[in-house]
XYZ file of C-alpha atoms in Angstrom:
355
model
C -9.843 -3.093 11.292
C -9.875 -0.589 8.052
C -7.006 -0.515 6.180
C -5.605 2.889 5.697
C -4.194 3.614 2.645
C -1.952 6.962 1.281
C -2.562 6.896 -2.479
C -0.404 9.114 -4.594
C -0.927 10.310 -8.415
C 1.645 12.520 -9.775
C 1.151 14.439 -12.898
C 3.229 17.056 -14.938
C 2.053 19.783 -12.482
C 0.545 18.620 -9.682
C 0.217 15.323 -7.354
C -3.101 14.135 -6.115
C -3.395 12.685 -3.098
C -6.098 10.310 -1.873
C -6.643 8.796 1.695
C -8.972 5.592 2.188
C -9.758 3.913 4.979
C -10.902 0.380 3.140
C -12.695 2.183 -0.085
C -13.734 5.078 1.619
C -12.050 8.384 1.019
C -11.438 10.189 3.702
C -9.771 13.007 2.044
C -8.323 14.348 -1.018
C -6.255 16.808 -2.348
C -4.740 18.160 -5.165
C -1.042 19.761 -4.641
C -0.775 21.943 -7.663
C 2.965 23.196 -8.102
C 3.534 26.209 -10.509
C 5.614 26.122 -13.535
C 8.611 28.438 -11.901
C 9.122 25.715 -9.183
C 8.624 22.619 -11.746
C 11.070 24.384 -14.175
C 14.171 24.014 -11.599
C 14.346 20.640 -12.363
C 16.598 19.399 -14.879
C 14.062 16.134 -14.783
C 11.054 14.510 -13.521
C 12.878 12.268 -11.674
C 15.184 15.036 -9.910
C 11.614 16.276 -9.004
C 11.227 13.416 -6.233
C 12.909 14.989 -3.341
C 10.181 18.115 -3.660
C 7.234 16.499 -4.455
C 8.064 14.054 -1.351
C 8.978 16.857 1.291
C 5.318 18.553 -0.177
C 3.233 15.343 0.575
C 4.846 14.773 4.012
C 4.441 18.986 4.862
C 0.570 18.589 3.847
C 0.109 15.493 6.071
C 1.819 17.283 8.933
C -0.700 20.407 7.941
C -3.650 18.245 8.478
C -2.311 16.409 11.834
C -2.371 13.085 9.715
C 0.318 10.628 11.466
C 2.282 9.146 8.254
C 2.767 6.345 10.956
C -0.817 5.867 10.802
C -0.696 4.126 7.073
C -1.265 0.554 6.618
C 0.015 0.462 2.952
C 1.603 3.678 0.049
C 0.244 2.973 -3.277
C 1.356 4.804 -6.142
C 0.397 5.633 -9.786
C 2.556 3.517 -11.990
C 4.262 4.789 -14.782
C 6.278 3.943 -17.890
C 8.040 0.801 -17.040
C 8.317 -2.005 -19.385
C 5.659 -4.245 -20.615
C 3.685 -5.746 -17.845
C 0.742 -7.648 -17.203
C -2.248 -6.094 -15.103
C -2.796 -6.482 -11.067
C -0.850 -5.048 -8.330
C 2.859 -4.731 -7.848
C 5.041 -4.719 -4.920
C 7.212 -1.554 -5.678
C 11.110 -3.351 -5.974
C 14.415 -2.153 -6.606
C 14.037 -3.530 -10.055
C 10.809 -1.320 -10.456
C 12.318 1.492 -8.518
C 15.598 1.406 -10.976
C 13.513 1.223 -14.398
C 11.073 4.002 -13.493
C 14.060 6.005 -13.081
C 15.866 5.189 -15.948
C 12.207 5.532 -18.139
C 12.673 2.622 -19.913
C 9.760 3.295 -21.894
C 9.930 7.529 -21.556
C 9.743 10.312 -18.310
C 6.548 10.511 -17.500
C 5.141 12.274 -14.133
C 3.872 9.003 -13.738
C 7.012 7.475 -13.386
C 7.309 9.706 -9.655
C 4.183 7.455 -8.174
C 6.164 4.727 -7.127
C 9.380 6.127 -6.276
C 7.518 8.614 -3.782
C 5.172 5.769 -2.579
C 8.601 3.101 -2.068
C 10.394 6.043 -0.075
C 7.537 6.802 2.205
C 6.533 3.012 2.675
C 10.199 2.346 3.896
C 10.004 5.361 6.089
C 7.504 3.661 8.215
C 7.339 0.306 7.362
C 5.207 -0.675 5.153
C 4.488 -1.957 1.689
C 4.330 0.345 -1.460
C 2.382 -0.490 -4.112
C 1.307 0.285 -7.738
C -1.815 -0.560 -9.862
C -2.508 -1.372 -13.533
C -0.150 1.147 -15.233
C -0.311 2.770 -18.320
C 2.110 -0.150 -20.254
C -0.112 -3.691 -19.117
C 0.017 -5.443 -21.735
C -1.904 -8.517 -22.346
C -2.288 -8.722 -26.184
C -2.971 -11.938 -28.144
C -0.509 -12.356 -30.505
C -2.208 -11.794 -33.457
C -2.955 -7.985 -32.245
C 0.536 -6.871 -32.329
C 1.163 -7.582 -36.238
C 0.685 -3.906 -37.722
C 1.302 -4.539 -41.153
C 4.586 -3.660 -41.170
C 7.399 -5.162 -39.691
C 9.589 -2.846 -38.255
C 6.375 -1.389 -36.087
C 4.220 -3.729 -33.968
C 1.369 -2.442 -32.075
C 1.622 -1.596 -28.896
C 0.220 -1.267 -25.491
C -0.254 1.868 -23.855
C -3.427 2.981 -22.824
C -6.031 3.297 -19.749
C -5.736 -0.119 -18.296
C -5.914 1.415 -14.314
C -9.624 2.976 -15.103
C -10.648 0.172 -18.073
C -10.038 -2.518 -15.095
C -11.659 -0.772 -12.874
C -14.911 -0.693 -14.398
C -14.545 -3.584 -15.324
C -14.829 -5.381 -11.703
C -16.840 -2.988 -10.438
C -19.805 -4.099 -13.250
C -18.527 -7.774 -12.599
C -19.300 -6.964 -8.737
C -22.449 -6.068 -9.650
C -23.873 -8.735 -11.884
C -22.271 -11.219 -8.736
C -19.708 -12.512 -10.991
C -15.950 -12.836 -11.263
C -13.971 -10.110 -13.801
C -11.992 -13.007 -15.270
C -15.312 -15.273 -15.948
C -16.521 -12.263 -18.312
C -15.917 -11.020 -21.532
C -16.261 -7.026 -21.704
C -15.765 -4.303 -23.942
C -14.551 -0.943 -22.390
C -14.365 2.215 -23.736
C -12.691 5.188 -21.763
C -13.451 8.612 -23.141
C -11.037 10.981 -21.640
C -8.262 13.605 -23.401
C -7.310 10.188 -24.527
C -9.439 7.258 -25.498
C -8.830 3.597 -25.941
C -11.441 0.912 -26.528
C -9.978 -2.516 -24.822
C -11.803 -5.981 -25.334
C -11.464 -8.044 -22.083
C -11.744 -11.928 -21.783
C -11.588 -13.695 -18.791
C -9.276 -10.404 -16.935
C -7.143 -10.047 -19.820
C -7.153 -7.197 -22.408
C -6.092 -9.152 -25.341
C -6.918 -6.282 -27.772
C -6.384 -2.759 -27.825
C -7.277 0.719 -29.728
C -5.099 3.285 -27.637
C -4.590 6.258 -29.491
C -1.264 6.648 -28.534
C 0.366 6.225 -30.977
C -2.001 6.515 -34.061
C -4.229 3.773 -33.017
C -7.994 4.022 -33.031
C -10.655 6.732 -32.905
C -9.165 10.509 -32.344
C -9.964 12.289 -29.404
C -9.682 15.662 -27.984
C -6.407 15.768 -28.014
C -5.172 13.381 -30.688
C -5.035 12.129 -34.081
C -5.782 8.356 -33.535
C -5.630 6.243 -36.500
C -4.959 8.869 -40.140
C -4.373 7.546 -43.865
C -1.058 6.455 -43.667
C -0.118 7.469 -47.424
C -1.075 11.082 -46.545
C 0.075 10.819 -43.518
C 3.581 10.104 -44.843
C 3.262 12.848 -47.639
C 2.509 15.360 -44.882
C 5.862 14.351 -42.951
C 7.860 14.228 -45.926
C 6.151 17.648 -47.304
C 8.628 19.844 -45.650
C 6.023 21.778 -43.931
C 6.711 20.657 -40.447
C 9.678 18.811 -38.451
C 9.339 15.605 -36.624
C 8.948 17.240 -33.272
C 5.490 19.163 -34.949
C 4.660 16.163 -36.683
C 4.468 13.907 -33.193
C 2.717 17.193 -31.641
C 0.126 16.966 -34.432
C -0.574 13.493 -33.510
C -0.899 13.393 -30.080
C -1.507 17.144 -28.353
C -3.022 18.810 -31.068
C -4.708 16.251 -32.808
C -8.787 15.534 -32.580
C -10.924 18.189 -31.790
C -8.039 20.641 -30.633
C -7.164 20.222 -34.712
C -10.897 20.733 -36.182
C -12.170 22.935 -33.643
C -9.144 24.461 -30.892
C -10.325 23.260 -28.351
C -9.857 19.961 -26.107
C -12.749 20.367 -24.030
C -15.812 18.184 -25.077
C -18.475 20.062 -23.151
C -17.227 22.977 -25.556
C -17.417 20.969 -28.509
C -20.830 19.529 -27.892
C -22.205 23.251 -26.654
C -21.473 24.596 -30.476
C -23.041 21.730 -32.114
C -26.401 22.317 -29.727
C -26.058 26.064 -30.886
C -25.889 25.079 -34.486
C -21.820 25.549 -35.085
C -22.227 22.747 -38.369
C -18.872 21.990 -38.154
C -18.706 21.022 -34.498
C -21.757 18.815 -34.714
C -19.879 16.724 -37.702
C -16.621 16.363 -35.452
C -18.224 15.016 -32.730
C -20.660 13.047 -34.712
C -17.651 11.739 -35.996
C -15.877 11.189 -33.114
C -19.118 9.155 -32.130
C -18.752 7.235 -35.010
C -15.423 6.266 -35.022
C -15.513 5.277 -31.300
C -18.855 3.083 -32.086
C -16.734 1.764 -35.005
C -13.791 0.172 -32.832
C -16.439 -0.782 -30.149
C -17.721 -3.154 -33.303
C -14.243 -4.269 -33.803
C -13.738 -5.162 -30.463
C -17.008 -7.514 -30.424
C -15.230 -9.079 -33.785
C -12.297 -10.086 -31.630
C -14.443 -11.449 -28.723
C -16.067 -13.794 -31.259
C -19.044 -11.698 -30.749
C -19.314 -13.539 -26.855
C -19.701 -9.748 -24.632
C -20.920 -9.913 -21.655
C -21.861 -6.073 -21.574
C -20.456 -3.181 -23.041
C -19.073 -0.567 -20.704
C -18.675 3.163 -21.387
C -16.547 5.731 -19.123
C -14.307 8.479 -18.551
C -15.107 11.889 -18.565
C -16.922 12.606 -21.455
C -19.080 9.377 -20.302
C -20.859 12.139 -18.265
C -22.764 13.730 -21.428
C -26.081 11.591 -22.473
C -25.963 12.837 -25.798
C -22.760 10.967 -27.091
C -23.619 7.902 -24.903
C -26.809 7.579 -26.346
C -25.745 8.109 -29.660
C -23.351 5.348 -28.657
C -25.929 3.059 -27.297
C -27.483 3.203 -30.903
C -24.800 2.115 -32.910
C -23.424 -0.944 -30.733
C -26.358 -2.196 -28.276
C -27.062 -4.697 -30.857
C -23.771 -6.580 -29.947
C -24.517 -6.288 -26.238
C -26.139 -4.577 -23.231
C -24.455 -0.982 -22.333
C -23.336 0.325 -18.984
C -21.862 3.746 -18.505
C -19.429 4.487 -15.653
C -18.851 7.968 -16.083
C -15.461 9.984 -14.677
C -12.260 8.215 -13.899
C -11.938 7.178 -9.962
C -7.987 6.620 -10.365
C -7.316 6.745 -6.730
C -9.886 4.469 -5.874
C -8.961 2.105 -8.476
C -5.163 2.270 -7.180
C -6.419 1.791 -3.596
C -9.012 -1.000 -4.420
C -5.671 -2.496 -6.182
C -3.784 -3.006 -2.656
C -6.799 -3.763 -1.004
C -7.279 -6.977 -2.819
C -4.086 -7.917 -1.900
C -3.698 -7.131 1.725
C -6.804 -8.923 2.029
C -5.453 -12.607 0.310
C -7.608 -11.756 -2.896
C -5.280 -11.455 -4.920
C -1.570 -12.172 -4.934
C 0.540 -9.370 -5.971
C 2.526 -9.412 -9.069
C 6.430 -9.570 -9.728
C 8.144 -7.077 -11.983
C-alpha cells in the first residue's frame, strides 16, 4: 500500500503544499497570502494558527480526508546545528524552532504546522535536511580569524537530493560516493560530499563563495571593512548589500538569471562579464571542492534553477570536467526531496534522526 504523504514548505509569503502517494505527486499547490494579511503578525511564529487553518480549509476545498495521511513532513528551518537525514519533529525541535535559535525564518513554520497536524490524526511529522546540517571536517571551520568560524548554512535538502538520486542511478549507495554539488539558485553553495557527508562547504550566506543573484559571496575583506567603516551606509545596509542586493541585483538590478543572460546574448558588455564571472567563480570553488576530496569525485553534479540554461552549464562543463564527469539536475524538487526523506524511513531504510 502507497504511503500518502502531506508535505508542507512555508516561505515568507506563501506555503507550498505537496501530496505524494509513495514519490508520486498527486497534487500541488501554492497558497500565496498577501502582504496586508502577513503584516498582522507581530511574528512568523504567531503566523502558525493562520497558515494551519489555510492548509486544513484547502484540503477540505478539494474533498482530501486529512485522516487519509500516512505521515506530515515539513520544511525544516533554523534550528541548531544538525547533521543530515530525517527527523522525527519533538518537543525539543518544536521549542527551538520557536524560539529561532539560529534566526525567524518562514522555514521555521514547516515543522510546527506539520507536528500539529500529525497529532491531529495520528501520525508522525517529519522534517528533511534543513538549511543548518552541518557535517564539516574540522579543518573547514577555521576562517582565519578567531572570533568567526565558518559556518553551515546552505542547500543541503536539494544538494542531498541529487545526490542519491545520481547514486540511484549509477546502482550505488550515496554514502559509498564522493560528489561535488553545485546548486545554482537566488543562492548558491558548492558542497563536496564523501561517503553522505558534506564535509565542506561554499554557502554564500554569509560571505562565503561565488556571488549569486542575490548576494555578495566571498568580497576583499580589507575593502570590505573600509566600506563599513566609510560612513556611507549602516550595518543594517551593509548586511542588505551582502546578501539581498548583492551579485547580479548589484552589477546589473536584477536577480533574475534568464534576464542577465538575455542582455549578454543581445550584446549588453557588461552583463556578459558578470555572468562570465559568475561562471568563473562558481567553476573556481567547484576546483576547490575536488582539492578537498583529494581529487577522488565520483561525478560532478550541477542543479538548481539556473541549471536549466545550457549556456552557463556548458561553460561550466569546460572549466571542471577535467576533475570529473558532469551531471546536471536542473530545478529544485524540494517537496519531493522532503517526501523521499520520510519515505526512507517509514520503509526501514533509514532510521530517523534525534534532535
Amino acid at each position: 500500500m502507497a504511503i500518502k504523504s502531506l508535505i508542507i514548505n512555508p516561505g515568507s509569503t506563501s506555503t507550498k503544499l505537496g501530496i505524494f502517494e509513495d514519490e508520486t505527486l498527486v497534487m500541488d499547490e501554492t497558497l500565496r497570502h498577501s502582504t496586508e494579511e502577513i503584516s498582522k503578525y507581530d511574528s512568523i511564529i504567531d503566523q502558525k494558527d493562520f497558515r494551519r487553518d489555510i492548509i486544513l480549509d484547502f484540503l477540505k476545498k478539494q474533498n482530501i480526508d486529512v485522516n487519509s495521511f500516512n505521515v506530515i513532513v515539513g520544511r525544516g528551518g533554523l534550528l541548531k546545528p544538525i547533521q543530515g537525514g530525517t527527523y522525527e519533529v519533538t518537543d525539543a525541535v518544536i521549542e527551538d524552532l520557536k524560539k529561532g535559535v539560529q534566526g525567524q525564518h518562514a522555514s521555521n513554520l514547516g515543522g510546527i504546522l506539520a507536528r500539529e497536524i500529525a497529532d491531529q490524526i495520528g501520525v508522525k511529522a517529519y522534517i528533511v535536511d534543513p538549511v543548518v546540517v552541518d557535517e564539516l571536517c574540522d579543518e573547514a571551520r577555521i576562517s582565519g580569524i578567531p572570533e568567526i568560524n565558518r559556518i553551515s548554512i546552505f542547500h543541503p535538502l536539494n544538494q542531498k537530493a541529487v545526490a542519491r538520486r545520481y547514486a540511484q542511478s549509477v546502482g550505488k549507495k550515496y554514502e559509498d560516493l564522493n560528489l561535488i554539488v553545485a546548486h545554482l539558485g537566488g543562492g548558491v553553495s558548492v558542497g563536496a560530499h564523501e561517503k553522505g557527508r558534506i564535509i565542506d562547504v561554499y554557502g554564500a550566506f554569509e560571505g562565503d563563495g561565488a556571488f549569486s543573484p542575490e548576494r555578495a559571496g566571498a568580497v576583499p575583506v580589507g575593502g570590505l571593512i573600509r566600506l563599513c567603516y566609510s560612513g556611507k551606509y549602516t550595518e543594517k545596509e551593509m548586511l542588505k548589500k551582502a546578501t539581498g542586493n548583492g551579485g547580479f541585483n548589484a552589477y546589473l538590478g536584477t536577480n533574475d538569471a534568464r534576464d542577465v543572460i538575455k542582455r549578454a546574448d543581445e550584446g549588453d558588455e557588461k552583463a556578459k562579464l558578470v555572468l562570465d564571472a559568475f561562471i568563473f567563480q562558481v567553476s573556481k570553488n567547484i576546483g576547490a571542492m575536488g582539492a578537498v576530496l583529494k581529487g577522488k569525485v565520483d561525478q560532478i553534479i550541477i542543479t538548481g534553477g539556473i541549471a536549466y540554461n545550457e549556456r552557463i552549464t556548458g561553460a561550466m562543463k569546460e572549466r571542471v570536467s577535467h576533475i570529473a564527469d558532469v551531471t546536471v539536475y536542473p530545478g529544485e524538487d524540494e517537496l519531493l526531496a522532503l517526501a523521499q526523506g520520510a519515505i526512507r524511513v517509514l520503509n526501514g531504510e533509514e532510521e530517523p534522526k534525534v534532535y
